[in-house]
Amino acid sequence: MAAGHPRGTTSRADDNGPEERRLVFPPVRNGLDYLIDVIERLLPPVDADGRVGEVSDINLKYALLHLHAGAEVLIKARLEQEHWSLVVQDALPKNRQANGVTRAQFRRGHFKTIGMEEALDRLKQIAEINLDDHRDALTQLTETRNALQHYGLNQTAAAVQSQATAVLDFLITFIHEHLRADLPREERDQVDWALHEMRGRLGRLSDFVRGRMALVAPGLRDQVAKVVACPVCAQMAIVIGTTPIICRFCFGHWKGPRDAAIHYSYNQAKPPTYGLDQRHQHGREVSVHFCPECDEGALVFGAITAAAPERITFLCFACGTDFDQQLCTGGCGNLIRRDAEAAGTGLCPKCAERRRREEEEESLWKILDE
Ligand SMILES: [Zn+2]
Ligand SMILES: [Zn+2]
Ligand SMILES: [Zn+2]
């Protein structure tokens, strides 16, 4: 936990009554406390000689759990600013006989709260705050949290650090843009103080991610046409066309190219954070097909490489062929092999076969006509 940081205010209930120590954690401060804890846990330890060590598994685990808790608290705090009932699952009674949730019950915490997805929907519809650009990262965080609670952690420190840095970045902006202004003066001052503390630490964490990427980047530079974003850590750090496929940043790995292709297509919406390219990519349709070049089921429709981040292409994770513009000229929509293009036919085997039969028929009619 951060030292020297003002925690929940303690207050006296009543000057006449017996002294009572009460902890008051307003939601925004509470969320910030979680985030500060997350950064503390994710910073790699440095020993007396300045050697950077590994973040422990237990710290990774609690960093993810607390990051999720912090994100939920902060997003709901904004809903609460709109109206307290917006964070309650069934605020209104379903029928006249049933009871809804009263403000008094809400204050005591006697209610079922909504989940992350629902909170994002309500923010968008009711508070007109659209967080769709971050929905994937937040949903993935929820999924990782759930997996962690049921099956344990299955990710490397670097992957967690990269994922978490992106969410932390977003949350700090979110507090600034949507939460801070409407806080009571005293709470706002405390929040500003905590944000100031955080930014310095987050800088160290971002530096770590950038530093690691800088370490990895030279090894990727001469093969950028085969470098794509890792589905685990979102860094532009996996080289396709090799077996096994390993992420240079987080060491996430896949048995074969098909596994990597499927995972990539499933996770494509996640934007890279501090990769070779920092542009966000959204709304891509990504699917996996059989490759006409090597016959492996590892051809990704909708891939983006580090070589050309602005271009969405067809990329085989097995043989590494980039099928950009290599569409069959027969109008069937199939991709064609490089040698077919080189041979100048520009046709897929099916269309080539059809063309051959058509030509045969034509010459047959010619013979019959004569
Ligand atoms: Zn990775
Ligand atoms: Zn292939
Ligand atoms: Zn064709």
Coordinates of C-alpha atoms and ligand atoms in Angstrom, one line a residue:
M1 CA 0.0 0.0 0.0
A2 CA 1.2 3.5 -0.7
A3 CA 2.7 5.2 2.3
G4 CA 2.0 8.8 3.2
H5 CA -1.2 8.9 1.2
P6 CA -4.3 10.1 3.0
R7 CA -6.6 7.2 3.4
G8 CA -10.3 7.2 4.3
T9 CA -11.2 10.0 6.6
T10 CA -11.9 9.1 10.1
S11 CA -14.8 11.0 11.7
R12 CA -16.5 11.3 15.1
A13 CA -20.1 10.4 15.0
D14 CA -21.2 12.6 17.8
D15 CA -19.3 14.8 20.3
N16 CA -21.7 13.7 23.1
G17 CA -21.6 10.0 22.5
P18 CA -18.7 7.6 23.0
E19 CA -15.9 8.1 20.6
E20 CA -16.5 6.2 17.4
R21 CA -14.1 5.7 14.6
R22 CA -15.7 5.5 11.3
L23 CA -14.1 4.9 8.0
V24 CA -15.5 7.0 5.1
F25 CA -14.4 5.9 1.7
P26 CA -16.2 7.9 -1.0
P27 CA -16.3 5.9 -4.2
V28 CA -13.8 7.9 -6.3
R29 CA -11.2 7.9 -3.5
N30 CA -11.9 4.2 -3.0
G31 CA -11.4 3.5 -6.7
L32 CA -8.1 5.5 -6.6
D33 CA -6.8 3.6 -3.7
Y34 CA -7.3 0.4 -5.7
L35 CA -5.4 1.8 -8.6
I36 CA -2.5 3.0 -6.5
D37 CA -2.3 -0.5 -5.1
V38 CA -2.3 -1.9 -8.6
I39 CA 0.6 0.2 -9.7
E40 CA 2.6 -0.6 -6.6
R41 CA 2.1 -4.3 -7.2
L42 CA 3.0 -4.2 -10.9
L43 CA 6.2 -2.2 -10.6
P44 CA 9.1 -4.7 -10.9
P45 CA 11.2 -4.8 -7.7
V46 CA 14.6 -3.3 -7.9
D47 CA 17.3 -4.6 -5.6
A48 CA 20.1 -2.7 -3.8
D49 CA 22.4 -3.1 -6.9
G50 CA 19.7 -1.7 -9.2
R51 CA 18.9 -5.0 -10.7
V52 CA 15.3 -5.2 -11.9
G53 CA 13.5 -8.4 -10.6
E54 CA 10.3 -10.2 -11.5
V55 CA 6.9 -9.3 -10.2
S56 CA 5.7 -12.1 -7.9
D57 CA 2.7 -14.2 -8.9
I58 CA 0.8 -13.1 -5.8
N59 CA 1.3 -9.4 -6.8
L60 CA 0.1 -10.1 -10.3
K61 CA -3.0 -11.8 -9.0
Y62 CA -4.0 -9.0 -6.6
A63 CA -3.1 -6.4 -9.2
L64 CA -5.6 -7.8 -11.6
L65 CA -8.3 -8.3 -8.9
H66 CA -7.8 -4.8 -7.6
L67 CA -7.7 -3.3 -11.1
H68 CA -11.0 -4.8 -11.8
A69 CA -12.5 -3.6 -8.5
G70 CA -11.1 -0.1 -9.1
A71 CA -12.5 0.1 -12.6
E72 CA -15.9 -1.1 -11.5
V73 CA -16.0 1.4 -8.5
L74 CA -15.0 4.3 -10.7
I75 CA -17.4 3.6 -13.6
K76 CA -20.2 3.2 -11.1
A77 CA -19.2 6.3 -9.3
R78 CA -20.0 8.3 -12.4
L79 CA -23.4 6.6 -12.7
E80 CA -24.0 7.4 -9.1
Q81 CA -23.3 11.1 -9.8
E82 CA -26.2 10.8 -12.3
H83 CA -28.5 9.0 -9.8
W84 CA -27.8 6.4 -7.1
S85 CA -30.5 4.0 -8.4
L86 CA -28.4 3.5 -11.6
V87 CA -26.0 1.2 -9.9
V88 CA -28.7 -0.9 -8.4
Q89 CA -29.8 -4.1 -10.2
D90 CA -33.6 -3.9 -9.7
A91 CA -34.2 -0.5 -8.2
L92 CA -37.9 -0.5 -9.0
P93 CA -40.2 -3.2 -7.8
K94 CA -41.2 -5.7 -10.5
N95 CA -44.9 -5.5 -9.4
R96 CA -47.0 -3.8 -6.7
Q97 CA -46.4 -6.6 -4.2
A98 CA -42.6 -6.6 -4.5
N99 CA -40.3 -4.1 -2.9
G100 CA -37.9 -1.9 -4.7
V101 CA -34.7 -0.5 -3.1
T102 CA -35.0 2.6 -1.0
R103 CA -32.3 5.3 -0.6
A104 CA -31.8 4.2 3.0
Q105 CA -31.2 0.6 1.9
F106 CA -28.8 1.8 -0.7
R107 CA -26.8 3.7 1.9
R108 CA -26.5 0.6 4.0
G109 CA -25.4 -1.4 1.0
H110 CA -28.5 -3.6 1.0
F111 CA -28.9 -4.0 -2.8
K112 CA -27.6 -6.1 -5.7
T113 CA -25.4 -4.1 -8.0
I114 CA -25.1 -4.2 -11.7
G115 CA -22.2 -5.8 -13.6
M116 CA -19.5 -4.0 -15.8
E117 CA -21.3 -4.5 -19.1
E118 CA -24.6 -3.1 -17.7
A119 CA -22.7 -0.2 -16.2
L120 CA -21.2 0.7 -19.5
D121 CA -24.6 0.4 -21.2
R122 CA -26.2 2.7 -18.7
L123 CA -23.3 5.2 -18.9
K124 CA -23.8 5.4 -22.7
Q125 CA -27.6 5.6 -22.7
I126 CA -28.3 7.7 -19.7
A127 CA -25.1 9.7 -18.9
E128 CA -24.2 9.9 -22.6
I129 CA -20.6 8.8 -22.0
N130 CA -19.6 6.4 -24.7
L131 CA -16.7 4.1 -23.6
D132 CA -17.1 1.7 -26.5
D133 CA -13.4 2.2 -27.4
H134 CA -12.4 0.7 -24.1
R135 CA -15.2 -1.8 -23.7
D136 CA -13.0 -4.7 -25.1
A137 CA -10.2 -3.9 -22.7
L138 CA -12.7 -3.8 -19.8
T139 CA -14.5 -6.9 -20.8
Q140 CA -11.2 -8.7 -21.2
L141 CA -10.3 -7.6 -17.7
T142 CA -13.5 -9.0 -16.3
E143 CA -12.8 -12.3 -18.2
T144 CA -9.3 -12.4 -16.8
R145 CA -10.6 -11.7 -13.3
N146 CA -13.2 -14.5 -13.6
A147 CA -10.7 -16.9 -15.0
L148 CA -8.3 -16.0 -12.1
Q149 CA -11.0 -16.7 -9.5
H150 CA -11.9 -20.1 -11.0
Y151 CA -8.7 -21.5 -12.6
G152 CA -5.8 -19.4 -11.4
L153 CA -3.5 -17.1 -13.3
N154 CA -2.2 -18.2 -16.7
Q155 CA -0.4 -15.1 -18.0
T156 CA 3.1 -13.8 -17.8
A157 CA 4.0 -10.7 -15.8
A158 CA 4.8 -8.7 -19.0
A159 CA 1.3 -9.5 -20.4
V160 CA -0.5 -8.5 -17.2
Q161 CA 1.6 -5.3 -17.0
S162 CA 0.8 -4.4 -20.6
Q163 CA -2.9 -5.0 -20.2
A164 CA -3.1 -3.3 -16.9
T165 CA -1.2 -0.2 -18.1
A166 CA -3.7 0.4 -20.9
V167 CA -6.7 0.1 -18.5
L168 CA -4.9 2.3 -15.9
D169 CA -4.2 4.9 -18.6
F170 CA -7.9 5.0 -19.6
L171 CA -9.1 5.2 -16.0
I172 CA -7.0 8.2 -15.1
T173 CA -8.3 10.0 -18.2
F174 CA -11.8 8.9 -17.2
I175 CA -11.5 10.4 -13.7
H176 CA -10.3 13.6 -15.2
E177 CA -12.8 14.0 -17.9
H178 CA -15.9 12.6 -16.3
L179 CA -15.6 12.3 -12.5
R180 CA -13.5 15.0 -11.0
A181 CA -15.4 18.2 -11.9
D182 CA -18.6 17.2 -10.0
L183 CA -16.9 16.1 -6.8
P184 CA -17.3 18.2 -3.6
R185 CA -14.4 20.6 -3.1
E186 CA -12.6 18.6 -0.3
E187 CA -12.9 15.3 -2.1
R188 CA -11.7 16.8 -5.3
D189 CA -8.5 18.1 -3.6
Q190 CA -7.8 14.6 -2.3
V191 CA -8.5 13.1 -5.7
D192 CA -6.1 15.5 -7.3
W193 CA -3.4 14.6 -4.8
A194 CA -3.8 10.9 -5.4
L195 CA -3.8 11.4 -9.2
H196 CA -0.6 13.3 -8.9
E197 CA 0.9 10.5 -6.9
M198 CA -0.3 8.0 -9.4
R199 CA 0.9 9.6 -12.5
G200 CA 4.5 9.4 -11.4
R201 CA 4.2 5.7 -10.7
L202 CA 2.2 5.0 -13.8
G203 CA 5.1 6.7 -15.7
R204 CA 7.5 4.1 -14.3
L205 CA 5.1 1.3 -15.3
S206 CA 4.6 2.7 -18.8
D207 CA 8.4 3.1 -19.0
F208 CA 8.7 -0.5 -18.1
V209 CA 6.3 -1.5 -20.9
R210 CA 8.0 0.9 -23.4
G211 CA 11.4 -0.2 -22.2
R212 CA 10.6 -3.9 -22.7
M213 CA 9.2 -3.1 -26.2
A214 CA 12.3 -1.2 -27.1
L215 CA 14.3 -4.2 -26.1
V216 CA 12.2 -6.5 -28.3
A217 CA 11.7 -4.1 -31.3
P218 CA 15.2 -4.5 -32.9
G219 CA 14.6 -8.3 -33.3
L220 CA 11.3 -7.5 -35.1
R221 CA 12.4 -4.7 -37.4
D222 CA 13.6 -6.7 -40.3
Q223 CA 10.5 -8.8 -40.4
V224 CA 7.7 -6.2 -39.9
A225 CA 5.7 -7.7 -42.7
K226 CA 5.2 -10.8 -40.5
V227 CA 4.7 -9.0 -37.2
V228 CA 1.2 -8.8 -35.8
A229 CA -0.4 -7.8 -32.4
C230 CA -0.2 -10.4 -29.7
P231 CA -3.7 -11.5 -28.6
V232 CA -2.6 -11.8 -25.0
C233 CA -0.6 -8.5 -24.4
A234 CA -1.8 -6.5 -27.4
Q235 CA 1.8 -5.6 -28.3
M236 CA 2.9 -5.7 -31.9
A237 CA 5.3 -8.5 -31.0
I238 CA 4.5 -11.9 -32.6
V239 CA 6.1 -13.1 -35.7
I240 CA 3.9 -15.3 -37.8
G241 CA 5.1 -18.0 -40.3
T242 CA 7.1 -19.8 -37.6
T243 CA 6.4 -22.8 -35.4
P244 CA 5.8 -22.5 -32.5
I245 CA 4.5 -18.9 -32.5
I246 CA 5.9 -17.0 -29.5
C247 CA 5.2 -13.4 -28.4
R248 CA 8.5 -11.6 -28.0
F249 CA 7.0 -9.2 -25.5
C250 CA 5.1 -11.4 -23.1
F251 CA 6.2 -14.9 -24.1
G252 CA 2.7 -16.0 -24.8
H253 CA 2.9 -19.0 -27.1
W254 CA 0.8 -21.2 -29.3
K255 CA 1.2 -24.9 -30.3
G256 CA 0.7 -24.1 -33.9
P257 CA -0.1 -21.3 -36.3
R258 CA -3.8 -22.3 -36.4
D259 CA -4.2 -21.9 -32.6
A260 CA -2.5 -18.5 -32.9
A261 CA -4.7 -17.5 -35.8
I262 CA -7.9 -18.4 -34.0
H263 CA -6.8 -16.6 -30.8
Y264 CA -5.8 -13.6 -32.9
S265 CA -9.1 -13.4 -34.7
Y266 CA -11.0 -13.9 -31.4
N267 CA -9.2 -11.0 -29.8
Q268 CA -8.6 -8.7 -32.7
A269 CA -10.6 -5.8 -31.4
K270 CA -8.1 -5.1 -28.6
P271 CA -6.0 -2.1 -29.7
P272 CA -2.3 -2.2 -29.4
T273 CA -1.1 0.1 -26.6
Y274 CA 2.6 0.8 -26.8
G275 CA 3.5 -1.2 -29.9
L276 CA 5.4 -0.3 -33.0
D277 CA 2.2 1.5 -33.9
Q278 CA -0.1 3.2 -31.5
R279 CA -3.1 3.8 -33.6
H280 CA -6.3 2.2 -32.5
Q281 CA -8.1 -0.3 -34.7
H282 CA -11.7 -1.1 -34.3
G283 CA -14.6 -2.6 -36.1
R284 CA -12.6 -5.1 -38.1
E285 CA -14.2 -8.3 -39.2
V286 CA -11.6 -11.1 -38.6
S287 CA -12.0 -14.7 -39.5
V288 CA -9.8 -17.7 -40.1
H289 CA -9.8 -19.8 -43.4
F290 CA -7.7 -22.4 -45.2
C291 CA -4.7 -21.0 -47.0
P292 CA -4.5 -21.6 -50.7
E293 CA -0.7 -21.4 -50.5
C294 CA 0.1 -24.0 -47.8
D295 CA -3.4 -25.6 -47.1
E296 CA -3.2 -24.8 -43.4
G297 CA -6.3 -23.5 -41.7
A298 CA -4.4 -20.5 -40.4
L299 CA -5.2 -17.8 -43.0
V300 CA -6.5 -14.7 -41.1
F301 CA -8.9 -12.4 -43.0
G302 CA -8.6 -8.9 -41.5
A303 CA -5.1 -9.1 -40.1
I304 CA -2.9 -6.0 -39.6
T305 CA 0.9 -6.1 -39.8
A306 CA 3.5 -3.8 -38.3
A307 CA 4.7 -3.1 -41.8
A308 CA 1.4 -1.5 -42.9
P309 CA -0.8 -0.6 -39.9
E310 CA -3.3 1.3 -42.1
R311 CA -4.0 -1.7 -44.3
I312 CA -6.2 -4.6 -43.4
T313 CA -5.1 -7.8 -45.1
F314 CA -5.3 -11.5 -45.5
L315 CA -2.3 -13.1 -43.8
C316 CA -1.4 -16.8 -43.3
F317 CA 0.0 -17.4 -39.9
A318 CA 1.5 -20.7 -41.1
C319 CA 3.4 -19.9 -44.3
G320 CA 3.5 -16.1 -43.7
T321 CA 1.9 -15.2 -47.1
D322 CA 0.3 -11.8 -47.3
F323 CA -2.5 -12.1 -49.8
D324 CA -3.2 -8.4 -50.1
Q325 CA -4.8 -7.8 -53.5
Q326 CA -4.3 -11.4 -54.5
L327 CA -8.0 -12.0 -55.3
C328 CA -9.0 -14.4 -58.1
T329 CA -9.8 -12.5 -61.3
G330 CA -12.6 -15.0 -62.0
G331 CA -14.9 -13.0 -59.7
C332 CA -15.4 -15.9 -57.1
G333 CA -13.9 -14.0 -54.2
N334 CA -11.2 -16.6 -53.5
L335 CA -7.6 -15.7 -52.8
I336 CA -5.0 -17.1 -55.2
R337 CA -1.6 -18.5 -54.9
R338 CA 1.4 -16.4 -55.7
D339 CA 2.5 -18.7 -58.5
A340 CA -0.9 -18.4 -60.1
E341 CA -0.5 -14.7 -60.2
A342 CA 3.0 -15.1 -61.4
A343 CA 1.8 -17.4 -64.2
G344 CA -0.4 -14.5 -65.3
T345 CA -3.7 -16.3 -65.1
G346 CA -4.8 -14.6 -61.9
L347 CA -7.3 -17.4 -61.4
C348 CA -8.0 -19.8 -58.4
P349 CA -7.9 -23.5 -59.2
K350 CA -11.7 -23.7 -59.4
C351 CA -12.0 -20.8 -61.8
A352 CA -9.0 -22.0 -63.8
E353 CA -10.8 -25.4 -64.2
R354 CA -14.1 -23.7 -65.2
R355 CA -12.2 -21.6 -67.7
R356 CA -10.5 -24.7 -69.1
R357 CA -13.9 -26.5 -69.5
E358 CA -15.4 -23.4 -71.2
E359 CA -12.6 -23.2 -73.7
E360 CA -12.8 -27.0 -74.4
E361 CA -16.6 -26.6 -75.1
E362 CA -16.0 -23.7 -77.3
S363 CA -13.4 -25.5 -79.4
L364 CA -15.8 -28.5 -79.5
W365 CA -18.6 -26.3 -80.9
K366 CA -16.1 -24.9 -83.4
I367 CA -15.2 -28.4 -84.6
L368 CA -18.9 -29.3 -84.8
D369 CA -19.7 -26.1 -86.7
E370 CA -17.1 -26.8 -89.3
Ligands
ZN1 ZN 2.2 -11.0 -26.0
ZN2 ZN -0.3 -20.5 -45.7
ZN3 ZN -11.8 -18.0 -58.6

